[in-house]
JSON list of C-alpha atoms in Angstrom, two decimals:
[
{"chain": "A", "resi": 93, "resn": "UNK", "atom": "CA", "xyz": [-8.22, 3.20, -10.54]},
{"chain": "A", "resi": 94, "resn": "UNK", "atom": "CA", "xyz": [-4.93, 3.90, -11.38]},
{"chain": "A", "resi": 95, "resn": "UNK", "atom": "CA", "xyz": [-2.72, 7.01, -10.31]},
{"chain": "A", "resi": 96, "resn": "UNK", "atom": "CA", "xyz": [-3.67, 9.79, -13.49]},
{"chain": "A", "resi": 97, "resn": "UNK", "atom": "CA", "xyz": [-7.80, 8.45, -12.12]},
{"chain": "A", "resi": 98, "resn": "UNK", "atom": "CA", "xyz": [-6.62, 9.23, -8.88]},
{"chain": "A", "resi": 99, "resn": "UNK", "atom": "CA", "xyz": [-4.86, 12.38, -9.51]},
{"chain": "A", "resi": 100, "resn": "UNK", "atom": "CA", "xyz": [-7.85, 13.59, -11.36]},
{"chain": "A", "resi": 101, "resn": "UNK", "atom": "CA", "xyz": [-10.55, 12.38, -8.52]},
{"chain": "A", "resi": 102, "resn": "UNK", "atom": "CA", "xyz": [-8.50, 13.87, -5.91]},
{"chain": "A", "resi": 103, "resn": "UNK", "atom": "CA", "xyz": [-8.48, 17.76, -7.94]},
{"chain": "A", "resi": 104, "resn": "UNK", "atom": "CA", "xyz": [-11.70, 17.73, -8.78]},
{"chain": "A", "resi": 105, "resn": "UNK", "atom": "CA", "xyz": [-13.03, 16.95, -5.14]},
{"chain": "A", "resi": 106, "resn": "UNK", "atom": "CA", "xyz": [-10.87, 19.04, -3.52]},
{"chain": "A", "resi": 107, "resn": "UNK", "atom": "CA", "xyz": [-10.84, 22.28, -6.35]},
{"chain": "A", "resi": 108, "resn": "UNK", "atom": "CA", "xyz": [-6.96, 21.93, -6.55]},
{"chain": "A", "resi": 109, "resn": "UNK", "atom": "CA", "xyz": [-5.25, 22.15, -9.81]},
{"chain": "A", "resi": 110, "resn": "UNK", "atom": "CA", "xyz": [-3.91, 19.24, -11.34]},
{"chain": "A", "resi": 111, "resn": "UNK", "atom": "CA", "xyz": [-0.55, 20.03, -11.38]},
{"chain": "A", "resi": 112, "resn": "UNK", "atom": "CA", "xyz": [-1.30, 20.52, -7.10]},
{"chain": "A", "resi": 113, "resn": "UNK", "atom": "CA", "xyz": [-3.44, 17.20, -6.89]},
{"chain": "A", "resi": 114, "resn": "UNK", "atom": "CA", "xyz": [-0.26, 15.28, -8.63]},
{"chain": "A", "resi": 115, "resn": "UNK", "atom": "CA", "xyz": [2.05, 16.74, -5.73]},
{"chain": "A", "resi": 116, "resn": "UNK", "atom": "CA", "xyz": [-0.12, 15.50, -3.09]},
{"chain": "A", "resi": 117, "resn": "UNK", "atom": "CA", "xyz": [-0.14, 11.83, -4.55]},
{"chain": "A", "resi": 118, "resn": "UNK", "atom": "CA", "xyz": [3.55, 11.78, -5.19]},
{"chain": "A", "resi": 119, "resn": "UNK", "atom": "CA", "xyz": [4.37, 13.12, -1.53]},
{"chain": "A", "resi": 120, "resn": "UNK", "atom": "CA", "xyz": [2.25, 10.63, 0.15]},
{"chain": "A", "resi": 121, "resn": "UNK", "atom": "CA", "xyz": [2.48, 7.99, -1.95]},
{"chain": "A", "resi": 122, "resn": "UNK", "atom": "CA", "xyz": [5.29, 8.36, -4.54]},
{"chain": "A", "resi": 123, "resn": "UNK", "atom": "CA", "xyz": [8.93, 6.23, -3.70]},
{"chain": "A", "resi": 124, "resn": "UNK", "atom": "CA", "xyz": [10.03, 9.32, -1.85]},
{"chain": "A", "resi": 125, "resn": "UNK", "atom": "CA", "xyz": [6.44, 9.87, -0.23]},
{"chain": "A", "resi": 126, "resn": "UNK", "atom": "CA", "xyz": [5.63, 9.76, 3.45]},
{"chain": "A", "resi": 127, "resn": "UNK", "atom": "CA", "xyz": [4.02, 5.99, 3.20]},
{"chain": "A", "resi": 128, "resn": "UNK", "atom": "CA", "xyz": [7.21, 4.54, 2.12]},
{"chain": "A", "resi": 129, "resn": "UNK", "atom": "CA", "xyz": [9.80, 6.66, 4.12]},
{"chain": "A", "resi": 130, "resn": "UNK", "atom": "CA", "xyz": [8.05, 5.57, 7.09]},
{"chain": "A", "resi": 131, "resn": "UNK", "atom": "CA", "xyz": [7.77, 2.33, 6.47]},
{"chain": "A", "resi": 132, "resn": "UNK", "atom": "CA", "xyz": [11.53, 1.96, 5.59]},
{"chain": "A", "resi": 133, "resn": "UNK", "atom": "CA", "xyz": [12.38, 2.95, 8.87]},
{"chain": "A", "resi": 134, "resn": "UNK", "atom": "CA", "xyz": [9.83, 0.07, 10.20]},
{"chain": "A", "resi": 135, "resn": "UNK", "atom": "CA", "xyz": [6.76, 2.32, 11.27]},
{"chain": "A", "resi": 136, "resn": "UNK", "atom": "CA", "xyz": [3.18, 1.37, 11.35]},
{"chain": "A", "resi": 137, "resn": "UNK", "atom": "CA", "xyz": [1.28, 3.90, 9.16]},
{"chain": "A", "resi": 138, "resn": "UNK", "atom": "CA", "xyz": [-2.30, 4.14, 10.58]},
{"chain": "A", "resi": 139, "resn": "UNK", "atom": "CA", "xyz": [-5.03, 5.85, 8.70]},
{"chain": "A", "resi": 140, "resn": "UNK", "atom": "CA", "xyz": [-8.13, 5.65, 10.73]},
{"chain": "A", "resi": 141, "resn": "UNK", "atom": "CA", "xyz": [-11.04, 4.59, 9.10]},
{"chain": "A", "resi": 142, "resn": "UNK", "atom": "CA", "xyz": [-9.22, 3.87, 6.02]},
{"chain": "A", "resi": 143, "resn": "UNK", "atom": "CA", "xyz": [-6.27, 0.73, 7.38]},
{"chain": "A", "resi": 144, "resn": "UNK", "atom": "CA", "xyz": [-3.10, 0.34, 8.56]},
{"chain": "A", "resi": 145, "resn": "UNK", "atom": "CA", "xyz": [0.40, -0.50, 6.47]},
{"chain": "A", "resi": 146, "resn": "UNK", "atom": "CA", "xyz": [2.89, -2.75, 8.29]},
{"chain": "A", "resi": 147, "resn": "UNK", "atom": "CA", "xyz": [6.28, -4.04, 7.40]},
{"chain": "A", "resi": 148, "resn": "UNK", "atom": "CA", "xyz": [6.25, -7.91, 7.91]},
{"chain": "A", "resi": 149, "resn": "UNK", "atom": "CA", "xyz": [8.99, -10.23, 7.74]},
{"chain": "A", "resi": 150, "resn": "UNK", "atom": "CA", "xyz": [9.14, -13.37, 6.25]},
{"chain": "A", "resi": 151, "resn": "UNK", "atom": "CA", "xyz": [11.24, -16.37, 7.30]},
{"chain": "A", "resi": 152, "resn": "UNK", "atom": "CA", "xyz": [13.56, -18.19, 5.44]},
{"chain": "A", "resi": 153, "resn": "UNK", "atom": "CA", "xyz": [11.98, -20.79, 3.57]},
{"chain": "A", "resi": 154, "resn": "UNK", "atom": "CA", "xyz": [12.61, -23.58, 0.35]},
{"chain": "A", "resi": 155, "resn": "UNK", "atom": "CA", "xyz": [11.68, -23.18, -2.84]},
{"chain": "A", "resi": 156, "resn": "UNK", "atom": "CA", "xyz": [11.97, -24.73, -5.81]},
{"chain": "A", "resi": 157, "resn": "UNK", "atom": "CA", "xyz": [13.79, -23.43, -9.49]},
{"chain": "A", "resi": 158, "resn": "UNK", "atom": "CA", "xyz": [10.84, -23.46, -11.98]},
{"chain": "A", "resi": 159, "resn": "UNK", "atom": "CA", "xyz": [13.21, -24.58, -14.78]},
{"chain": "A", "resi": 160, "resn": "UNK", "atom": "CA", "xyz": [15.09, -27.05, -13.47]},
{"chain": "A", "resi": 161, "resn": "UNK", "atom": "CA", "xyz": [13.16, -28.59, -10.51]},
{"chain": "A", "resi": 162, "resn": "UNK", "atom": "CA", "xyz": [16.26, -28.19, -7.99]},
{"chain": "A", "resi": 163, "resn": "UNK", "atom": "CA", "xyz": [15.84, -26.82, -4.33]},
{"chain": "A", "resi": 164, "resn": "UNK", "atom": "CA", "xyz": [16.94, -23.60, -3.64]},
{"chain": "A", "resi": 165, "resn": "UNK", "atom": "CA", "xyz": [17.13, -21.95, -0.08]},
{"chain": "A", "resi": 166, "resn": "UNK", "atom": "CA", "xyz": [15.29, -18.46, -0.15]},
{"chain": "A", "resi": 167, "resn": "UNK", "atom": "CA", "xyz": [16.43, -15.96, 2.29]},
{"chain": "A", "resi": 168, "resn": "UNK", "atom": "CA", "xyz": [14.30, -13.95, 4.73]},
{"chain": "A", "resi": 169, "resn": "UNK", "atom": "CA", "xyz": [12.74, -10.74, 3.71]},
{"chain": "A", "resi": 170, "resn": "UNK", "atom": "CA", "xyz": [10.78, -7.91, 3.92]},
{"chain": "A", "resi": 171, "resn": "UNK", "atom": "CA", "xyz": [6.99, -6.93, 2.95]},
{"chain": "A", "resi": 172, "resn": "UNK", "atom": "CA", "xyz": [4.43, -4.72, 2.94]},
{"chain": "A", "resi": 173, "resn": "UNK", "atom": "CA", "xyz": [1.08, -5.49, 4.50]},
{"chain": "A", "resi": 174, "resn": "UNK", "atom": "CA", "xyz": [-2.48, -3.71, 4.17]},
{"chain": "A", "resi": 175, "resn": "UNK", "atom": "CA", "xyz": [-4.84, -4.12, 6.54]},
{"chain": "A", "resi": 176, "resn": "UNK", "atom": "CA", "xyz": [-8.24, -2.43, 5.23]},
{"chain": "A", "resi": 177, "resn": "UNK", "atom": "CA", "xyz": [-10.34, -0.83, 8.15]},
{"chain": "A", "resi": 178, "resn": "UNK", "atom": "CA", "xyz": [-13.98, -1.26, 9.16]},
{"chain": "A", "resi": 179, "resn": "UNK", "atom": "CA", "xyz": [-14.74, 1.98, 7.28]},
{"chain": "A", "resi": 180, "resn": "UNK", "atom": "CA", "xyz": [-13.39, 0.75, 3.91]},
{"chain": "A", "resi": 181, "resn": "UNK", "atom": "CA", "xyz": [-14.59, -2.69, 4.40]},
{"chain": "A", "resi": 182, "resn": "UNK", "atom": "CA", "xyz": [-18.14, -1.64, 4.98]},
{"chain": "A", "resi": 183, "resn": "UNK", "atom": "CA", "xyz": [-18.06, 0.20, 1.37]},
{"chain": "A", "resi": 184, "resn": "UNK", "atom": "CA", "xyz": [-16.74, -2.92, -0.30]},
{"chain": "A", "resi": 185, "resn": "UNK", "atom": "CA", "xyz": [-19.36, -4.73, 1.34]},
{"chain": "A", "resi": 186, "resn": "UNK", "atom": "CA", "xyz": [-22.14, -2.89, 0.26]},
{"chain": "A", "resi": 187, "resn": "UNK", "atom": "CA", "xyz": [-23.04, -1.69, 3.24]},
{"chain": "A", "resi": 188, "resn": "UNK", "atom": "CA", "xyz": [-23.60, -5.48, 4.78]},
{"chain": "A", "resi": 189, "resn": "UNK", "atom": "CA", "xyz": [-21.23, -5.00, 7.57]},
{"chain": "A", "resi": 190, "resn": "UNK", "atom": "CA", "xyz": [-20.86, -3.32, 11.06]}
]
């Protein structure tokens, strides 16, 4: 599902416009949205029954230059982590787990 599916999903569910549906995305999930402003200041965002986003950090580490097979030192950095919850792995289960 991409974002127009989800858009789309989300206003005919909920009987909101489009134009209303799109706003909701983009403010919880858009660059600006409340997902990533939170996590940019190093929050947990929990959803219950849905999962949890997490900034983790990675460690310095070696890695090698694809074209010319030299060592390189990569510096330590930041990700983003999903965690799904029981809830949502229950559905992608099939219903096979408790």
């Amino acid at each position: 599902m991409n974002k127009t599916q989800l858009i789309q999903t989300l206003a005919e569910r909920t009987h909101l416009t489009r134009a209303q549906a799109s706003r909701a995305v983009d403010v919880l999930f858009g660059d600006d949205g409340i997902i990533a402003e939170a996590l940019s200041k190093g929050d947990k965002v929990q959803i219950t029954g849905f999962g949890n986003f997490e900034v983790r950090e990675r460690g310095p580490r070696t890695g090698r230059n694809p074209r010319t097979g030299a060592t390189i030192k990569i510096g330590p950095s930041k990700t983003v982590a999903f965690r799904a919850g029981k809830a949502v792995k229950a559905k992608v289960a099939g219903g096979r787990r408790k």
